[in-house]
Coordinates of C-alpha atoms in Angstrom, one line a residue:
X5 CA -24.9 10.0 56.8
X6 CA -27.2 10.0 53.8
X7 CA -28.5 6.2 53.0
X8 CA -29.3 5.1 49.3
X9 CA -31.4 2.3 48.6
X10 CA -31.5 1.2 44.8
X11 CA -31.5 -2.5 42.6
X12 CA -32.0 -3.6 39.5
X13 CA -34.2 -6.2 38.3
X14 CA -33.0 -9.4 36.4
X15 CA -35.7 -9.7 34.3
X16 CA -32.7 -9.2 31.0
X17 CA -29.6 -8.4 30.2
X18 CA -28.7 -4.9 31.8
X19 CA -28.8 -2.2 29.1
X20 CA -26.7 0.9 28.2
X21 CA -29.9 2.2 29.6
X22 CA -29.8 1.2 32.5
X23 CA -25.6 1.9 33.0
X24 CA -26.1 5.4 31.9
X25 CA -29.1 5.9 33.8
X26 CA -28.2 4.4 37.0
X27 CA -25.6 2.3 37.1
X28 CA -22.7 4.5 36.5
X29 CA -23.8 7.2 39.2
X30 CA -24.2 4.6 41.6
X31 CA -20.2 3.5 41.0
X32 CA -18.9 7.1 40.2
X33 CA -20.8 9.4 42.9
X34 CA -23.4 7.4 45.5
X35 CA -21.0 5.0 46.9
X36 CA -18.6 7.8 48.2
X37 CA -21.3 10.3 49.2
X38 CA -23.8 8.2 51.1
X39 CA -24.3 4.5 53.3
X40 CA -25.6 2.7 49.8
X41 CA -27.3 -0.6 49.0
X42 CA -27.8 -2.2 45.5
X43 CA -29.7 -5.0 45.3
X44 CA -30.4 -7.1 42.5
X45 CA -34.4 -7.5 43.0
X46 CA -35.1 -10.7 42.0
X47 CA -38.2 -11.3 43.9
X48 CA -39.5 -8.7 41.5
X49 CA -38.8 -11.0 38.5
X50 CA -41.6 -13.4 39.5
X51 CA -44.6 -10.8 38.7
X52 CA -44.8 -12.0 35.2
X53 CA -43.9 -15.8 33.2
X54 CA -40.3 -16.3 33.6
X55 CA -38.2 -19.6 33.3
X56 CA -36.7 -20.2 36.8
X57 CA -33.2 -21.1 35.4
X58 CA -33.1 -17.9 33.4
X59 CA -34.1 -15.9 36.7
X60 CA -30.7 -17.7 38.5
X61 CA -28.4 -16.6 35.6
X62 CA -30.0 -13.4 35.1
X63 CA -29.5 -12.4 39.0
X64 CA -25.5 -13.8 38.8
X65 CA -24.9 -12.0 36.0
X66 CA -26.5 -8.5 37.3
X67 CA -24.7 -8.5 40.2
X68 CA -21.8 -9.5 38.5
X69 CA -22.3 -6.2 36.4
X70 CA -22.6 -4.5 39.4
X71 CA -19.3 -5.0 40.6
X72 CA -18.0 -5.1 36.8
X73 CA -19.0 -1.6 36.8
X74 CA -17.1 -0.5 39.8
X75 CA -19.6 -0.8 42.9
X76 CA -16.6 -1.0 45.6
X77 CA -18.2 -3.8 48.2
X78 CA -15.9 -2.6 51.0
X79 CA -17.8 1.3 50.3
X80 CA -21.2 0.1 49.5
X81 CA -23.3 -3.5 50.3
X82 CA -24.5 -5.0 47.2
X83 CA -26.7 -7.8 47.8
X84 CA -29.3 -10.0 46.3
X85 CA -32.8 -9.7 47.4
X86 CA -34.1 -13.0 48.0
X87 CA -31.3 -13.2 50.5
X88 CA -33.1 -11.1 53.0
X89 CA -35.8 -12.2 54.8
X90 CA -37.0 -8.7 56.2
X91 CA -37.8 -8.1 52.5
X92 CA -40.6 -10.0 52.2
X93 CA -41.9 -10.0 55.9
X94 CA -42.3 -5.9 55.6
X95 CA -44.0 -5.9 52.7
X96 CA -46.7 -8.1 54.0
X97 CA -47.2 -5.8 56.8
X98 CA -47.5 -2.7 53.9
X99 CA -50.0 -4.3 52.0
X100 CA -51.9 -4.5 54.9
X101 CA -51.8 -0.6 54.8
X102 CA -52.2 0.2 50.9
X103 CA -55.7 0.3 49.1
X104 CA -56.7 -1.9 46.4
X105 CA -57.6 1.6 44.4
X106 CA -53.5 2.6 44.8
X107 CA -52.3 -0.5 43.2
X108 CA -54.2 0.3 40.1
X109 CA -53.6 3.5 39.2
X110 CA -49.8 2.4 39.1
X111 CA -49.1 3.0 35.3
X112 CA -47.0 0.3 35.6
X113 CA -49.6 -2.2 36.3
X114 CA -51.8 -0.6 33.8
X115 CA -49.4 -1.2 30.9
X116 CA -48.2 -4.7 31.8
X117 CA -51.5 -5.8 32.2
X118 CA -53.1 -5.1 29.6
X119 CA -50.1 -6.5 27.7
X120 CA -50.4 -10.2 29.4
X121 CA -54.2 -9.5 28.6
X122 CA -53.6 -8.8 24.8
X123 CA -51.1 -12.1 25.1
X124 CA -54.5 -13.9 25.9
X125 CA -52.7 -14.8 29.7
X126 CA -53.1 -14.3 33.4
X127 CA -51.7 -11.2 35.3
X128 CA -50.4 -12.6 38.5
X129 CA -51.6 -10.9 42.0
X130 CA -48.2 -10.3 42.4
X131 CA -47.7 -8.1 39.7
X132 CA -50.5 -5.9 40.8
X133 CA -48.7 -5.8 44.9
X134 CA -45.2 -5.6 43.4
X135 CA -45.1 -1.6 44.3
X136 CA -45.7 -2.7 47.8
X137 CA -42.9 -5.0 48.0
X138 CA -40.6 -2.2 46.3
X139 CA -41.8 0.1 49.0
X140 CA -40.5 -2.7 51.5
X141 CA -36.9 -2.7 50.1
X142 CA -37.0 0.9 50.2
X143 CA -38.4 1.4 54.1
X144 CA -36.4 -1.6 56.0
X145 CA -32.9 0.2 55.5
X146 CA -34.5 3.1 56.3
X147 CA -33.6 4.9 53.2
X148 CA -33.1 8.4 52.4
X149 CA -32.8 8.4 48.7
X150 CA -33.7 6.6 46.1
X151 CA -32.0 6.9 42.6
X152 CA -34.5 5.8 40.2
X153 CA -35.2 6.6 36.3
X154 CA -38.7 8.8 35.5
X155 CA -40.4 5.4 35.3
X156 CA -40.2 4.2 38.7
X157 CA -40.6 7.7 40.4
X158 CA -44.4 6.9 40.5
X159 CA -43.2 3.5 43.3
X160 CA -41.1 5.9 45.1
X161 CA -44.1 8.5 45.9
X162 CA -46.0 5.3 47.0
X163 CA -43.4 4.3 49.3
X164 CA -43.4 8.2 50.5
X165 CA -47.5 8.1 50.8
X166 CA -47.2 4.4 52.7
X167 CA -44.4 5.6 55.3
X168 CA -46.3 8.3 56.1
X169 CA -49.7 6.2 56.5
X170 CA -47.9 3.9 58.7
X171 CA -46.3 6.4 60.8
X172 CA -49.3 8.2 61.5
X173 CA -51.4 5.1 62.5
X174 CA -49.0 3.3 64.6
X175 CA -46.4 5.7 65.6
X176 CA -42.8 6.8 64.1
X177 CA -41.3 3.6 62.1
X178 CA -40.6 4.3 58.8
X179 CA -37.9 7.0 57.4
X180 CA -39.6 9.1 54.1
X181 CA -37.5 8.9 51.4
X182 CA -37.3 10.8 48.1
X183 CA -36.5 9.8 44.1
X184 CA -33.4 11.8 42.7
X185 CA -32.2 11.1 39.1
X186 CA -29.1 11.7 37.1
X187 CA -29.6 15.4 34.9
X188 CA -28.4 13.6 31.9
X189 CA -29.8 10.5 29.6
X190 CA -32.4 9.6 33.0
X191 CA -34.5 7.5 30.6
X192 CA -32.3 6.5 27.3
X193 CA -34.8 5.4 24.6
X194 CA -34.8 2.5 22.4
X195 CA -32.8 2.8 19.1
X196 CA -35.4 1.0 17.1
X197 CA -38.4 2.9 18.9
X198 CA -36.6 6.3 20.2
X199 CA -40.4 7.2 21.5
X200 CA -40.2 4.2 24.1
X201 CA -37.6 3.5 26.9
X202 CA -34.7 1.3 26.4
X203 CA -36.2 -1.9 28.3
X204 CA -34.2 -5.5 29.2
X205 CA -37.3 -7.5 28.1
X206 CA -38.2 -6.3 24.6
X207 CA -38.9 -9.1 22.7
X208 CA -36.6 -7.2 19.6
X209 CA -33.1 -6.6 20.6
X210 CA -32.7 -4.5 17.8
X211 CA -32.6 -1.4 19.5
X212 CA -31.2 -2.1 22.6
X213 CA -27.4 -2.1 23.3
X214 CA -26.3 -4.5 26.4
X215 CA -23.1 -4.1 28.3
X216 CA -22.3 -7.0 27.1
X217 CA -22.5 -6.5 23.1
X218 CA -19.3 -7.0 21.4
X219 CA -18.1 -3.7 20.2
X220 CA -19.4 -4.6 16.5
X221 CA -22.3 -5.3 17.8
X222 CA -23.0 -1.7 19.4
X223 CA -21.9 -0.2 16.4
X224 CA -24.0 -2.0 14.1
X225 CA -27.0 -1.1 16.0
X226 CA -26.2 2.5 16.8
X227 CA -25.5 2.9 13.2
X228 CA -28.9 1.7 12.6
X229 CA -30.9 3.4 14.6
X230 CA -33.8 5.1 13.5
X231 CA -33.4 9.5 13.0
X232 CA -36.0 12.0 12.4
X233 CA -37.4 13.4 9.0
X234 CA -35.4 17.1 8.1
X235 CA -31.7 15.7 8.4
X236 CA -30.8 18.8 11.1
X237 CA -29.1 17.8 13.8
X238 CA -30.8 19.7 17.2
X239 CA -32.1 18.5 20.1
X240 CA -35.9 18.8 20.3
X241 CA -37.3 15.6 22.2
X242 CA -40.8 15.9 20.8
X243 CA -39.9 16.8 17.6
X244 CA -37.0 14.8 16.8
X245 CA -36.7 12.1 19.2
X246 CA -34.5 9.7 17.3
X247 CA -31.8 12.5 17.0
X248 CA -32.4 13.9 20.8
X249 CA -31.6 10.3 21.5
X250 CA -28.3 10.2 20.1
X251 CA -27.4 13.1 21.4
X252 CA -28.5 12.6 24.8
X253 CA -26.6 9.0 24.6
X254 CA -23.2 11.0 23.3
X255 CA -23.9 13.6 26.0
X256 CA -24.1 11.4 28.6
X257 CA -20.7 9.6 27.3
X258 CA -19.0 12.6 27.6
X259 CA -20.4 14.0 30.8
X260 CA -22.0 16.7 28.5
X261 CA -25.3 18.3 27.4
X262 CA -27.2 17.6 24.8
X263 CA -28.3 21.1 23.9
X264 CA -25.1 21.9 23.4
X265 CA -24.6 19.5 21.1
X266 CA -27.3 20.9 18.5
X267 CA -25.6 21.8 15.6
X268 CA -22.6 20.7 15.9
X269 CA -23.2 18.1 13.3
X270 CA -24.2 18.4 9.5
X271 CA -25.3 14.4 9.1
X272 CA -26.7 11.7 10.8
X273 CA -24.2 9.7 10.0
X274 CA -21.3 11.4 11.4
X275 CA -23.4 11.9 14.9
X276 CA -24.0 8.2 14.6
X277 CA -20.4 7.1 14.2
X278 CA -19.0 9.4 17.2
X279 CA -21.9 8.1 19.4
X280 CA -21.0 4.5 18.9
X281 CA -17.3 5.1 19.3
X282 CA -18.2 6.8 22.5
X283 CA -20.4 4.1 23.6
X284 CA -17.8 1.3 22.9
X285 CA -15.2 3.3 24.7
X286 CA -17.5 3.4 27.6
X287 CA -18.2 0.1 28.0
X288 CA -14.6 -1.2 27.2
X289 CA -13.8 -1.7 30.8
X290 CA -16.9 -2.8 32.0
X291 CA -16.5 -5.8 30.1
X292 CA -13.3 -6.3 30.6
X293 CA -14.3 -6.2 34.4
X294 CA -17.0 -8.6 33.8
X295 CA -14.8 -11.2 32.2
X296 CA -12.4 -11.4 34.9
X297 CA -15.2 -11.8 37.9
X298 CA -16.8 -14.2 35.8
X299 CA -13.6 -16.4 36.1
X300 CA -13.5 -15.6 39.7
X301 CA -17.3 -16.8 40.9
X302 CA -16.1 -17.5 44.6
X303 CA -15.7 -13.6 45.0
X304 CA -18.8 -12.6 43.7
X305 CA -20.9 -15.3 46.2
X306 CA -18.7 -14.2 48.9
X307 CA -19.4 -10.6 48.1
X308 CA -23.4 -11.5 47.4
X309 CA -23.0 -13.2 51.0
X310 CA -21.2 -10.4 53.0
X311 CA -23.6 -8.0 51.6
X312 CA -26.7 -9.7 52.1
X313 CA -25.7 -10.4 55.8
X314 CA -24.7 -6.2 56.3
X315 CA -28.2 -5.9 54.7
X316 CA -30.3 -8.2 56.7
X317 CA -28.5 -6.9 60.3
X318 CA -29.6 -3.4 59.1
X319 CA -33.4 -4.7 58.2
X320 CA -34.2 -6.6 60.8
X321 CA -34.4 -3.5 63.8
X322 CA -36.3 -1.7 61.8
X323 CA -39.0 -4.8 60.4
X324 CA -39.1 -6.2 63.8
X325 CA -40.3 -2.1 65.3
X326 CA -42.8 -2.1 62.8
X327 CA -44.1 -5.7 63.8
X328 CA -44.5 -4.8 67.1
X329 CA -45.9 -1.3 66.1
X330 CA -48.7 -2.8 64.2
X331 CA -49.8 -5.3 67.0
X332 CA -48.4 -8.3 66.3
X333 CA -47.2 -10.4 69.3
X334 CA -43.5 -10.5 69.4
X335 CA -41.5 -14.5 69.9
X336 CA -40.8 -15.4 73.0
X337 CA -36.8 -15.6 73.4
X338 CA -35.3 -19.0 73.3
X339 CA -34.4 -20.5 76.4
X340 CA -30.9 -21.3 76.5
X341 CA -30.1 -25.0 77.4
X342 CA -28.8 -25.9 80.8
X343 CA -24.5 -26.3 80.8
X344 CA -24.0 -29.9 81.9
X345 CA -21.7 -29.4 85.2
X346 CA -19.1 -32.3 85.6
X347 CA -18.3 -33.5 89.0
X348 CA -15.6 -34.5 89.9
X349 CA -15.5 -37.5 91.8

């Protein structure tokens, strides 16, 4: 059977880009098709300054999203990273074969960089080997796909390139997986800024609806958001990207296509107003959901626990192969303690 491999990171509040995205397949078609894992990656979240308190709530309320947003945890394990070991001891042994020269080409690094540069502060090692640890989330379940926006497709050929590395060196380990993404709304854009993705940590929320806006809320800022020059109505991402937004955000809502949604509408406005009522409508339930776990937080720790312990028993075969594989000297076995024998007297 297929295995998927995908998390989020709690870095922010989860986004309608990230539900539309990835979210949403992952509850509507992965879980029934394929052995899944999602994982809220919250080792990830300690690349850049964060508040350790935020991280906590960040990582509960992700993977209370999750679940809000119908992951089944009796079809798929969804698990929280930090609650597997094997994550971090693989992708120790990965570094050890990546190049200093792959780690910064990512464009990832490049961007964020130069970002905490401009902000006059550190970049942390970790933000620069963070690819490395992805490929280790990716390789210990032994992963076939990998559903991942256009952003992160860049980590996934990594992962590919550092499987293959590994393999060849010190013999079969290591499944190679491959990215897939959703045909429609992949990367939804930011309302405010419809020529730069929809992103958790933007310092302005102004363009960026979360799952958890109140219905007034999304309206407001979907209302608001930023159109094109012309007043036409047609889908043309690199001429009109604030309108090819809209429409790829109502398209996806409906399980349309955007194309087919050029022309259809003579304003702005009236594009606007059925895209927020779609949006609302979508997320209804999700909220709902979200409420009602949220008054239920033994389930979700349960769940967080069954699923990290289904995660770690699939890790650990293949992280310990690749230990020994590599060279390093496996534990002796414990030594089990002597039965005290009663005599009888």
């Amino acid at each position: 059977m297929t295995r998927i491999f995908s998390g989020v990171k709690p870095t922010g509040h989860l986004t309608l880009g990230n539900y539309l995205g990835a979210v949403r397949q992952w509850a509507d078609v992965d879980q029934y098709r394929a052995d899944a894992l999602f994982c809220v990656v919250d080792l990830h979240a300690l690349t850049v300054e964060h508040d350790p308190g935020r991280v906590r709530r960040l990582s509960r309320q992700a993977a209370t999203l999750l679940l809000a947003s119908g992951l089944d945890p009796e079809r798929c394990t969804v698990f929280v990273q930090s609650h597997v070991d094997e994550h971090a001891r693989l992708s120790y042994l990965l570094e050890c074969v990546a190049t200093d020269g792959e780690m910064r080409r990512m464009i990832q690094y490049k961007e964020k960089s130069a970002v905490e540069r401009a902000r006059g502060g550190s970049v942390r090692l970790s933000l620069l080997t963070y690819p490395v640890l992805m490929a280790a989330d990716i390789l210990a379940y032994g992963a076939d796909e990998v559903p991942v926006g256009d952003d992160q497709t860049q980590h996934v050929e990594l992962t590919r390139d550092l499987a293959v590395r590994f393999n060849q060196r010190y013999g079969h380990a290591f499944a190679v997986p491959r990215a897939t993404r959703p045909t429609v709304a992949a990367r939804v854009m930011d309302l405010q800024e419809p020529t730069s993705k929809m992103g958790k940590s933007h310092e302005s929320g102004a363009g960026i609806v979360y799952l958890l806006d109140e219905p007034d809320v999304v309206r407001k800022k979907i209302m608001r958001a930023v159109t094109d020059s012309g007043g036409e109505v047609v889908y043309d991402r690199e001429a009109r990207p604030g309108v090819s937004n809209l429409l790829e955000i109502l398209a996806a809502c409906e399980g349309g296509n955007p194309n087919g949604l050029s022309g259809v509408y003579e304003s702005y406005g009236a594009l606007k107003k059925d895209t927020a009522d779609a949006v609302v409508e979508l997320l209804r339930p999700v909220r709902e959901r979200h409420k009602e776990l949220v008054a239920d937080s033994a389930y979700v720790e349960e769940v967080l626990r069954a699923g990290a312990e289904r995660a770690r028993g699939m890790a650990k075969p293949t992280v310990d192969a690749a230990y020994r594989a590599i060279g390093l000297l496996p534990p002796a076995p414990a030594v089990p303690e002597p039965v005290p024998v009663n005599v009888a007297r």
